[in-house]
XYZ file of C-alpha atoms in Angstrom:
665
model
C -18.519 -27.937 -10.288
C -18.085 -24.407 -9.196
C -19.845 -25.641 -6.031
C -17.169 -28.624 -5.647
C -14.296 -26.160 -5.978
C -15.732 -23.900 -3.399
C -16.478 -26.689 -0.816
C -12.846 -28.056 -1.864
C -11.583 -24.910 -0.973
C -13.449 -23.998 2.273
C -11.916 -27.150 3.402
C -8.882 -26.408 3.353
C -9.053 -22.969 4.565
C -10.971 -24.981 7.696
C -8.002 -26.758 8.380
C -5.197 -24.199 7.454
C -6.206 -21.841 9.852
C -7.299 -24.079 12.260
C -4.123 -25.662 12.470
C -2.617 -22.163 12.571
C -4.436 -21.645 15.470
C -3.462 -24.630 17.468
C 0.038 -23.946 16.459
C -0.151 -20.388 18.052
C -1.645 -21.473 20.664
C 1.758 -24.631 21.835
C 4.430 -21.757 21.503
C 2.319 -19.883 23.491
C 2.024 -16.711 21.220
C -0.350 -14.806 23.135
C -4.348 -14.519 21.656
C -4.417 -11.770 20.298
C -1.263 -11.720 17.626
C -2.878 -15.205 16.815
C -6.093 -13.730 15.552
C -4.660 -10.384 14.414
C -1.779 -13.375 12.380
C -4.953 -14.612 11.066
C -7.069 -12.902 9.977
C -4.077 -10.877 7.619
C -3.448 -14.464 6.944
C -7.047 -14.495 5.720
C -6.653 -11.848 3.453
C -4.269 -12.338 2.075
C -5.798 -15.246 0.838
C -8.109 -13.775 -0.456
C -6.497 -11.107 -1.549
C -4.890 -13.324 -4.676
C -7.692 -14.645 -5.740
C -8.871 -10.566 -6.419
C -5.214 -10.378 -8.144
C -5.758 -13.768 -10.313
C -9.471 -12.302 -11.604
C -7.555 -8.806 -12.255
C -4.860 -9.764 -13.797
C -6.575 -12.183 -16.446
C -9.775 -9.042 -16.978
C -7.388 -7.207 -19.485
C -8.020 -10.461 -21.247
C -12.087 -11.120 -21.970
C -13.080 -10.010 -24.704
C -16.632 -11.510 -24.142
C -19.763 -12.245 -21.966
C -19.384 -15.479 -21.930
C -15.820 -15.634 -20.786
C -17.126 -12.582 -18.552
C -18.755 -14.511 -16.853
C -16.771 -17.747 -15.945
C -13.935 -15.676 -14.979
C -16.550 -13.146 -12.341
C -18.088 -16.727 -11.420
C -15.101 -18.501 -10.409
C -13.431 -15.876 -8.380
C -16.592 -15.960 -6.872
C -16.997 -19.186 -5.737
C -13.482 -19.027 -4.386
C -13.676 -16.007 -2.515
C -16.584 -17.048 -0.918
C -15.605 -21.332 -0.592
C -12.204 -19.377 1.475
C -14.886 -17.582 3.644
C -16.703 -19.652 4.477
C -14.420 -22.468 5.195
C -12.311 -20.491 7.592
C -16.060 -18.745 9.448
C -16.485 -22.499 10.249
C -12.729 -22.905 12.236
C -12.270 -23.652 15.812
C -10.000 -20.659 17.092
C -9.885 -22.364 20.638
C -13.291 -20.778 22.644
C -14.381 -19.290 18.957
C -15.271 -19.938 16.092
C -14.094 -17.609 13.255
C -17.673 -16.129 12.212
C -16.717 -14.774 15.860
C -13.628 -12.647 13.985
C -15.353 -12.288 11.285
C -18.044 -10.338 12.631
C -14.628 -8.245 14.370
C -12.527 -7.539 10.979
C -15.298 -6.252 8.835
C -12.919 -4.052 7.084
C -10.680 -7.273 6.463
C -12.949 -10.023 4.114
C -16.090 -6.580 2.293
C -13.578 -5.763 0.254
C -12.945 -9.158 -1.794
C -16.670 -9.777 -1.292
C -17.496 -6.453 -3.659
C -16.501 -8.902 -5.955
C -18.197 -11.541 -5.508
C -21.718 -12.820 -7.003
C -24.437 -11.499 -4.961
C -25.549 -14.936 -4.908
C -23.059 -15.590 -3.181
C -22.265 -13.313 -0.708
C -26.630 -14.240 -0.477
C -25.211 -18.492 0.760
C -22.462 -16.539 2.566
C -24.165 -13.896 5.487
C -26.764 -16.602 6.139
C -24.185 -19.326 6.554
C -22.915 -16.686 9.430
C -24.257 -18.202 13.189
C -28.219 -15.882 14.150
C -25.880 -14.376 16.902
C -22.424 -13.232 14.837
C -24.520 -12.437 11.140
C -23.899 -8.722 10.155
C -27.437 -8.510 9.460
C -26.227 -3.984 7.642
C -24.286 -6.231 5.417
C -27.457 -8.255 5.325
C -30.048 -5.151 3.829
C -27.358 -2.423 1.999
C -23.850 -5.300 0.513
C -25.906 -8.394 -0.710
C -29.196 -5.979 -2.529
C -26.191 -4.280 -3.989
C -24.626 -6.659 -5.363
C -27.666 -8.916 -6.108
C -28.258 -5.948 -8.850
C -25.062 -6.151 -10.097
C -26.080 -9.432 -11.016
C -29.100 -8.626 -12.580
C -27.784 -5.845 -14.186
C -25.174 -7.492 -15.719
C -27.272 -10.394 -16.892
C -28.468 -7.913 -20.007
C -24.876 -8.785 -21.186
C -24.266 -10.783 -23.677
C -22.275 -11.637 -27.539
C -19.151 -8.949 -27.269
C -20.593 -6.526 -24.585
C -19.358 -7.681 -20.755
C -19.586 -6.002 -18.078
C -16.654 -6.693 -15.143
C -15.798 -5.556 -11.686
C -12.851 -3.916 -11.113
C -12.571 -2.026 -7.747
C -13.810 -3.010 -4.134
C -12.221 -0.604 -1.017
C -13.913 -0.105 2.575
C -13.742 3.975 2.406
C -11.283 5.832 4.227
C -13.466 7.645 7.177
C -16.362 7.489 8.664
C -19.201 6.210 8.208
C -18.104 2.653 7.005
C -18.528 2.658 3.415
C -18.049 0.108 -0.048
C -17.376 0.970 -2.696
C -17.427 -1.073 -5.496
C -16.390 -0.105 -8.935
C -18.098 -1.848 -12.151
C -16.612 -1.812 -15.721
C -19.060 -2.337 -18.917
C -18.159 -2.491 -22.694
C -20.619 -1.969 -24.433
C -20.698 -1.046 -28.716
C -17.262 -1.154 -27.888
C -17.141 2.086 -25.247
C -16.184 1.662 -21.956
C -17.618 2.939 -18.834
C -18.451 2.349 -15.506
C -20.471 2.321 -12.917
C -20.198 3.067 -8.781
C -22.262 0.995 -6.332
C -21.546 2.658 -2.931
C -22.099 0.583 0.023
C -22.490 2.001 4.148
C -22.825 -1.364 5.464
C -22.133 -0.375 9.444
C -25.005 1.050 11.698
C -27.519 4.118 10.106
C -27.031 7.416 8.633
C -27.804 10.440 10.096
C -25.990 13.283 8.225
C -26.942 14.605 4.849
C -23.071 15.336 3.839
C -22.456 12.101 4.097
C -24.713 11.086 1.956
C -23.930 14.232 -0.903
C -20.581 13.112 -0.812
C -21.347 9.744 -1.611
C -23.902 10.905 -4.429
C -20.382 13.262 -5.451
C -18.767 9.991 -6.943
C -20.925 9.692 -9.407
C -21.901 6.761 -8.060
C -25.285 4.467 -9.809
C -26.442 3.913 -6.872
C -25.738 4.908 -2.700
C -27.104 1.743 -0.709
C -28.517 3.349 3.198
C -29.742 2.871 6.234
C -30.913 6.425 6.889
C -32.746 8.838 10.084
C -33.413 12.475 10.659
C -31.685 15.135 7.979
C -30.360 12.186 5.936
C -33.767 10.622 5.641
C -35.426 14.374 4.623
C -32.460 15.435 2.841
C -33.530 11.914 0.283
C -37.249 13.595 0.004
C -35.978 16.302 -1.674
C -33.715 15.157 -4.611
C -34.600 14.606 -7.196
C -33.475 11.389 -9.306
C -31.591 10.421 -5.872
C -28.917 7.134 -7.468
C -29.361 6.924 -3.019
C -31.383 3.954 -1.904
C -32.891 3.944 2.110
C -32.927 0.375 2.908
C -34.680 1.525 6.883
C -37.578 -0.640 6.178
C -35.180 -3.515 4.960
C -35.375 -6.511 6.650
C -32.532 -9.250 7.269
C -34.468 -11.600 4.603
C -33.935 -13.486 1.850
C -37.105 -12.320 0.364
C -36.698 -9.277 1.343
C -33.115 -8.769 0.350
C -33.935 -9.907 -3.371
C -37.418 -7.511 -3.524
C -34.804 -4.960 -2.830
C -31.993 -5.531 -5.428
C -34.544 -4.974 -8.020
C -34.110 -1.385 -7.049
C -30.722 -1.284 -7.004
C -30.927 -3.656 -10.422
C -32.621 -0.657 -12.265
C -31.406 2.213 -10.606
C -28.254 1.496 -12.820
C -30.143 0.941 -16.040
C -31.135 4.718 -15.424
C -27.416 5.621 -14.573
C -26.539 3.496 -17.859
C -29.230 5.084 -19.998
C -28.154 8.748 -18.968
C -24.504 8.396 -19.825
C -25.238 6.949 -23.001
C -26.752 10.025 -23.805
C -23.901 12.046 -22.789
C -22.745 14.030 -26.029
C -19.728 14.724 -24.514
C -19.633 11.515 -23.084
C -15.480 10.484 -23.352
C -13.881 13.368 -22.254
C -11.206 12.603 -19.662
C -14.012 13.785 -16.297
C -12.383 11.449 -13.904
C -8.628 11.955 -12.546
C -7.432 7.850 -12.557
C -3.778 8.665 -10.791
C -6.529 10.239 -8.160
C -7.875 6.975 -7.033
C -4.489 5.767 -6.334
C -4.748 4.752 -2.661
C -1.836 5.955 -1.598
C -2.856 6.058 1.756
C -4.575 3.032 2.072
C -2.760 0.770 2.559
C -5.024 -1.760 2.637
C -7.076 -1.700 -0.890
C -3.156 -0.469 -2.359
C -2.349 -4.653 -1.869
C -5.024 -4.592 -4.629
C -2.582 -2.610 -7.057
C 0.822 -4.365 -5.659
C 2.872 -5.295 -8.109
C 5.172 -8.022 -7.757
C 9.113 -7.071 -6.937
C 11.245 -9.049 -8.497
C 14.323 -6.429 -8.457
C 14.167 -6.709 -4.038
C 13.898 -9.979 -4.308
C 17.508 -10.656 -6.183
C 18.730 -8.011 -3.598
C 18.024 -10.259 -0.608
C 19.523 -13.775 -2.851
C 22.286 -11.517 -3.300
C 23.465 -12.140 0.628
C 20.902 -15.010 1.527
C 23.502 -17.383 2.149
C 26.089 -14.999 3.753
C 25.248 -13.491 7.302
C 25.790 -10.712 8.839
C 24.614 -6.710 8.805
C 23.120 -5.230 6.332
C 21.252 -1.695 5.945
C 19.246 -0.622 3.384
C 18.597 3.275 2.920
C 16.898 5.199 0.131
C 14.199 8.183 0.287
C 10.860 8.808 2.495
C 8.434 6.645 0.665
C 9.810 4.627 -2.214
C 8.061 1.415 -1.406
C 10.569 -0.102 1.380
C 8.050 -0.735 3.926
C 6.134 -2.564 0.676
C 8.131 -4.412 -1.180
C 9.569 -5.726 1.967
C 6.928 -7.126 3.888
C 5.433 -8.658 0.506
C 9.100 -10.810 1.400
C 7.845 -12.145 4.652
C 7.704 -15.824 4.215
C 10.145 -18.617 3.486
C 12.071 -19.108 1.498
C 14.320 -21.914 -0.010
C 17.368 -21.157 2.609
C 15.527 -19.602 5.178
C 12.994 -17.190 6.448
C 11.800 -13.366 6.957
C 10.773 -12.388 9.439
C 9.925 -8.434 9.188
C 9.269 -5.451 11.802
C 9.251 -2.391 11.922
C 10.164 0.503 14.932
C 6.936 2.283 13.433
C 3.859 2.283 15.848
C 0.879 -0.549 13.766
C -1.526 -0.213 16.257
C -3.131 -2.596 13.353
C -0.705 -4.681 12.826
C 0.721 -5.143 16.439
C 3.401 -9.084 15.562
C 5.066 -6.582 13.919
C 6.223 -4.478 17.622
C 6.748 -6.791 18.838
C 10.267 -6.374 18.893
C 9.722 -3.107 19.881
C 7.556 -3.270 22.614
C 9.966 -5.400 24.528
C 12.987 -2.995 23.148
C 11.227 -0.461 24.674
C 10.318 -2.696 27.932
C 14.025 -3.894 28.821
C 15.062 -0.109 29.220
C 11.922 0.598 30.678
C 12.353 -1.758 33.288
C 15.580 -0.509 33.938
C 17.859 -4.206 34.518
C 20.027 -5.982 32.221
C 18.878 -7.647 29.918
C 19.664 -11.846 29.915
C 21.963 -13.754 28.039
C 19.270 -14.753 25.044
C 16.821 -12.184 25.191
C 17.932 -10.690 21.764
C 17.426 -14.948 20.861
C 14.350 -15.300 22.979
C 12.448 -11.582 20.221
C 13.885 -13.125 17.887
C 12.288 -16.048 18.219
C 8.613 -14.278 19.279
C 9.351 -12.388 16.034
C 9.232 -15.512 13.786
C 6.463 -16.500 15.471
C 3.674 -13.828 15.904
C 4.899 -13.135 11.329
C 6.607 -16.205 9.743
C 5.214 -20.025 8.361
C 5.017 -22.957 11.166
C 7.625 -24.599 10.466
C 10.119 -22.018 10.301
C 12.723 -24.117 13.278
C 16.459 -25.844 11.900
C 16.053 -22.038 9.821
C 18.386 -19.558 8.858
C 16.178 -15.802 9.915
C 16.454 -12.517 8.324
C 15.536 -10.430 10.698
C 14.076 -6.975 8.866
C 13.328 -3.785 10.704
C 12.796 -0.927 8.879
C 12.415 2.678 10.606
C 15.302 2.116 12.527
C 16.998 5.215 13.122
C 13.540 4.870 15.218
C 16.019 2.287 17.221
C 19.074 3.930 17.550
C 17.520 7.155 18.658
C 15.499 5.093 21.400
C 18.476 3.765 22.939
C 20.446 6.800 22.466
C 17.783 8.932 24.212
C 17.643 5.951 26.920
C 21.825 5.942 27.322
C 21.625 9.224 27.047
C 18.807 10.413 30.632
C 20.287 7.402 32.286
C 23.936 6.343 31.289
C 23.569 3.090 33.897
C 21.229 1.795 30.927
C 23.729 2.110 28.311
C 25.717 -0.835 30.019
C 22.931 -2.170 31.577
C 20.382 -2.781 27.844
C 21.646 -1.000 25.042
C 26.042 -2.309 24.784
C 25.000 -5.564 26.104
C 21.781 -5.391 22.959
C 24.187 -4.634 20.149
C 25.734 -7.328 21.021
C 23.982 -10.051 21.104
C 22.483 -8.868 17.601
C 26.093 -8.856 16.389
C 25.782 -12.375 17.934
C 22.488 -13.212 15.518
C 23.690 -11.865 12.385
C 27.322 -14.422 12.577
C 24.423 -16.831 11.398
C 21.678 -15.214 10.166
C 21.065 -11.669 8.463
C 20.177 -8.686 9.782
C 18.960 -6.025 7.254
C 18.128 -2.407 9.362
C 16.268 -0.785 6.504
C 15.740 3.327 7.122
C 16.087 6.550 4.955
C 19.967 7.848 6.361
C 22.720 5.974 6.356
C 24.544 7.062 9.950
C 21.248 6.383 12.016
C 23.667 3.760 14.312
C 26.829 6.064 14.195
C 26.088 6.052 17.330
C 27.873 4.743 21.349
C 30.843 4.826 19.702
C 33.731 3.757 21.700
C 32.081 0.484 22.320
C 29.765 0.012 19.651
C 30.628 -3.401 17.651
C 27.893 -3.107 15.903
C 28.511 -0.630 13.787
C 31.911 -1.527 11.781
C 29.845 -4.266 10.283
C 27.577 -3.084 8.417
C 27.558 -2.883 5.036
C 25.147 -0.825 3.614
C 23.116 -1.914 0.167
C 21.254 0.455 -2.633
C 17.509 -0.738 -2.476
C 15.902 -1.010 -5.627
C 13.157 1.856 -6.461
C 10.698 0.168 -9.464
C 12.704 -1.152 -12.218
C 12.524 0.489 -16.054
C 13.821 -0.170 -19.206
C 14.358 2.149 -22.290
C 11.992 1.016 -24.689
C 10.588 -1.358 -22.672
C 6.804 -2.241 -22.062
C 6.901 -5.154 -19.099
C 9.046 -3.691 -16.172
C 8.416 -2.792 -12.719
C 7.792 -0.069 -13.544
C 5.384 0.363 -16.770
C 3.200 -2.633 -14.703
C 3.195 0.218 -12.280
C 2.214 2.482 -15.064
C -0.825 0.988 -15.869
C -1.996 0.465 -12.513
C -1.994 4.013 -11.190
C -3.130 5.739 -15.199
C -5.747 2.365 -15.527
C -6.806 1.024 -19.216
C -9.288 4.437 -19.820
C -5.295 5.524 -20.081
C -2.648 3.964 -22.520
C 0.895 4.789 -22.933
C 3.045 4.661 -25.417
C 7.089 3.537 -24.041
C 8.222 6.586 -24.232
C 6.419 7.268 -22.590
C 7.265 5.152 -19.513
C 10.390 6.420 -20.583
C 10.342 10.387 -19.748
C 8.637 9.461 -16.332
C 10.855 7.289 -15.192
C 13.723 9.872 -16.041
C 12.106 12.242 -14.026
C 10.906 10.153 -10.641
C 13.575 7.627 -11.378
C 10.817 5.192 -10.887
C 10.093 6.100 -7.494
C 6.568 5.382 -6.406
C 4.566 8.408 -3.728
C 6.323 10.806 -6.637
C 5.593 9.043 -9.595
C 1.644 8.708 -8.345
C 1.630 12.472 -7.629
C 3.210 13.743 -10.732
C 0.985 11.416 -12.797
C -1.802 13.338 -10.849
C -0.970 16.267 -11.777
C -0.789 14.871 -15.075
C -3.977 13.570 -15.371
C -5.497 16.619 -13.726
C -4.043 19.202 -16.564
C -5.196 16.226 -19.376
C -8.388 17.657 -18.161
C -8.441 21.236 -17.930
C -7.050 20.934 -21.755
C -9.868 18.338 -23.028
C -8.185 16.020 -23.568
C -10.427 12.764 -25.191
C -10.799 9.635 -23.505
C -9.510 7.011 -26.589
C -7.129 10.087 -28.432
C -4.367 7.309 -28.377
C -1.903 6.223 -26.031
C 0.275 9.180 -24.011
C 3.200 9.970 -25.215
C 7.157 11.942 -24.469
C 5.247 14.895 -26.949
C 2.548 14.575 -24.811
C 5.039 14.770 -21.003
C 6.941 17.704 -22.275
C 3.551 20.052 -23.200
C 3.223 19.122 -19.153
C 6.578 19.587 -18.110
C 7.172 23.018 -19.812
C 3.246 24.125 -18.287
C 3.820 22.165 -14.821
C 7.282 21.127 -13.627
C 9.678 24.810 -14.183
C 10.843 26.010 -10.483
C 8.065 28.712 -10.262
C 4.755 26.079 -11.108
C 6.460 23.496 -8.369
C 6.476 27.180 -6.141
C 2.430 27.121 -5.342
C 1.518 23.246 -6.752
C -0.956 21.236 -4.528
C 0.297 17.968 -5.797
C 4.151 17.818 -3.717
C 3.187 18.682 -0.280
C 4.465 16.367 1.569
C 7.311 16.380 -0.235
C 7.582 20.198 -0.061
C 7.228 19.912 4.097
C 9.769 17.803 4.188
C 12.329 19.185 2.345
C 11.567 21.917 4.412
C 12.708 20.539 7.785
C 16.139 18.663 6.019
C 16.589 22.130 5.017
C 15.986 24.159 8.317
C 18.685 25.558 10.504
C 16.858 22.676 13.132
C 17.167 19.684 10.602
C 20.978 20.317 10.674
C 21.365 20.632 14.097
C 18.854 17.431 14.104
C 19.209 15.589 10.775
C 22.939 16.759 9.336
C 23.287 13.930 6.701
C 19.466 15.066 5.190
C 20.531 18.115 5.804
C 23.754 18.501 3.600
C 22.020 15.911 0.740
C 19.162 18.079 0.008
C 20.980 21.241 0.116
C 23.021 19.835 -2.068
C 20.338 18.902 -4.584
C 19.363 22.343 -4.383
C 22.903 23.246 -5.561
C 22.622 20.508 -8.382
C 18.654 21.270 -10.002
C 19.973 26.178 -9.871
C 23.236 25.984 -10.659
C 22.292 23.445 -13.590
C 18.492 23.694 -14.706
C 18.623 22.806 -18.347
C 21.329 19.057 -17.868
C 20.923 18.268 -13.219
C 24.514 17.330 -13.879
C 27.214 18.183 -12.027
C 31.212 16.920 -13.376
C 32.492 15.145 -9.863
C 35.482 18.943 -9.421
C 31.859 20.371 -9.842
C 30.217 18.409 -6.724
C 32.862 18.729 -4.497
C 32.574 22.426 -4.634
C 29.143 22.173 -4.281
C 29.585 19.703 -1.897
C 32.438 22.082 -0.007
C 30.818 23.478 2.672
C 28.262 20.788 3.358
C 31.021 18.063 5.081
C 32.056 19.537 7.406
C 27.933 19.259 9.413
C 27.819 16.216 7.846
C 30.551 14.674 9.190
C 31.961 13.285 6.058
C 34.697 14.088 2.866
C 32.737 14.690 0.490
C 33.425 11.342 -1.612
C 31.456 10.124 1.247
C 28.694 11.937 1.003
C 28.524 11.372 -2.392
C 28.808 7.298 -1.842
C 26.597 7.096 0.921
C 23.653 9.896 -0.951
C 23.663 7.229 -4.833
C 23.364 3.325 -2.179
C 19.865 5.615 -0.630
C 19.270 7.449 -4.256
C 19.714 10.752 -3.303
C 22.255 10.744 -6.150
C 23.704 9.170 -8.666
C 27.367 9.183 -10.660
C 27.382 8.555 -14.539
C 29.841 8.028 -16.530
C 32.242 12.068 -14.179
C 29.246 13.591 -13.483
C 26.927 13.410 -10.871
C 22.438 13.593 -10.979
C 19.834 14.138 -8.344
C 18.929 11.372 -7.884
C 15.983 11.277 -8.245
C 15.538 14.111 -10.826
C 12.316 15.718 -9.688
C 13.000 15.718 -6.005
C 15.893 18.089 -7.174
C 12.994 19.848 -8.552
C 11.633 20.564 -5.723
C 14.057 20.435 -3.337
C 14.897 23.941 -5.678
C 11.357 25.438 -5.467
C 11.014 24.814 -1.588
C 11.801 27.188 1.181
C 13.288 26.177 4.031
C 11.190 26.505 7.842
C 12.501 29.029 10.236
C 12.832 27.904 13.596
């Protein structure tokens, strides 16, 4: 039955991806963009299967259900990949694209059974077969599968994570959770899958992950280093040929290494001590791996639905690293009434389909000629073809432009250097955007609410912009299943369960800001390790958090804390003289945060009259009254107002502002 399901999914994948290529070709989309879009679609399809596996994983209680879940997911993943390999992409087959895009599909492959992975690799044409994967990753998966056969009854094993580590040489790290006699353990298997490794340092870094097996092809000093190690988990695949029989034989060495590691773990006296910072493993800087941790943002969908039936120009602003890009890029699809097209002004070399708008606008200014009357309409159409589902015509378009400050900064820079470009490109472009928004939706996203206020004497766009508060992760006091609690579980894993009171106090501190929440939890986990907390020693609660906050969140502690370096650097830049001159709004609101935190260190709240006194010196800098500063800062999550009191939008950010030292310019 699993084989039949896998074959059906392979046929489906081959059909939909082949038709996608044909459609894009008929619309004149470049081969580069078509290939990137296709590979991104494959990745979404694969991660859908992986997400379903991970959602079901927590409910598994015995080996039978664990094997069945794993078998189903493996069959589906391999089916999708096999179908994609067989697609006809013009002058090439899908196997060629798979060979070019290993990092896209190897993480999902890490969730498959070894036997399924072996069959898939054997399906590759000999000219495109990734032989290094054949002799490292495939035997690792086979060895894991054989090791997993030891589990019966209430004991079981399941994959938990699979990621391509950042850096070179490329390495796939696989994490498995075992449940045996009521005790859970993790096994890590690392596989180098591209070329040979010559540096001993590279192997030492993999071993430092406490890997139970490191599978690699070596040469030079790396090979010498292995020979000098005692009881090393490193397994050298240099002499293994890409032949099924040799791969099967080598997999026995992987199985034996896992057995040895599992036996050693069971002999540890203090095996339940918290020794790993699970929060640090959350992939803040790895957008591909982060897809395994995504929380569905119903709050963002509701915000879009509020004005989806209408038209106009809307602005979503929030503090940096609020999850805007991640949340909104996942909405880039067709809804019942419209098609959502996502573009970013931030350079994305690996996703050129997200930079179509950036490239066309930049080219228009560089050409120094007047733009056509339908310039913006044609650019939107190209963006939609590069991003949207096939049948988007006749639907309203929701165009979301991320990092919108760059767009208006670019317009200002070009027109300052050449006044003629104001009349040839800038003002016609702004006018065409207004025309587009008469029957569609144009959404700007960024941090500053004032970036569009340029060329004011003839800017028809700015007066039409309506700002909305972009929601951070949503939470309600005492609730156990909210966007925020789901996010906390992704970060802390099942190893660190928490009570509702813990979620409430962490939310009170971070307001659901994802980046700062992870920074805080990394700090918390290190504090727990230093205080020798045991795994399974009860749920984290508000009392644990209070003790942590007393030690680690004072101004003195934050001034020397290594956990918030990004925000310390960002705030120091905003508070500098250069920030005052170039980013006056950010300078003003950051300075206000400092004053609130320092004048009200316990409540972090100021009365409205008190706020007006605090904000008065900064109003002229930002060219706004205290009232307007408050309104725009509330909409951008820098501040919040409740019952006549003004509070920081994110308390932890106010603490960091108070501990930051302005840059000297």
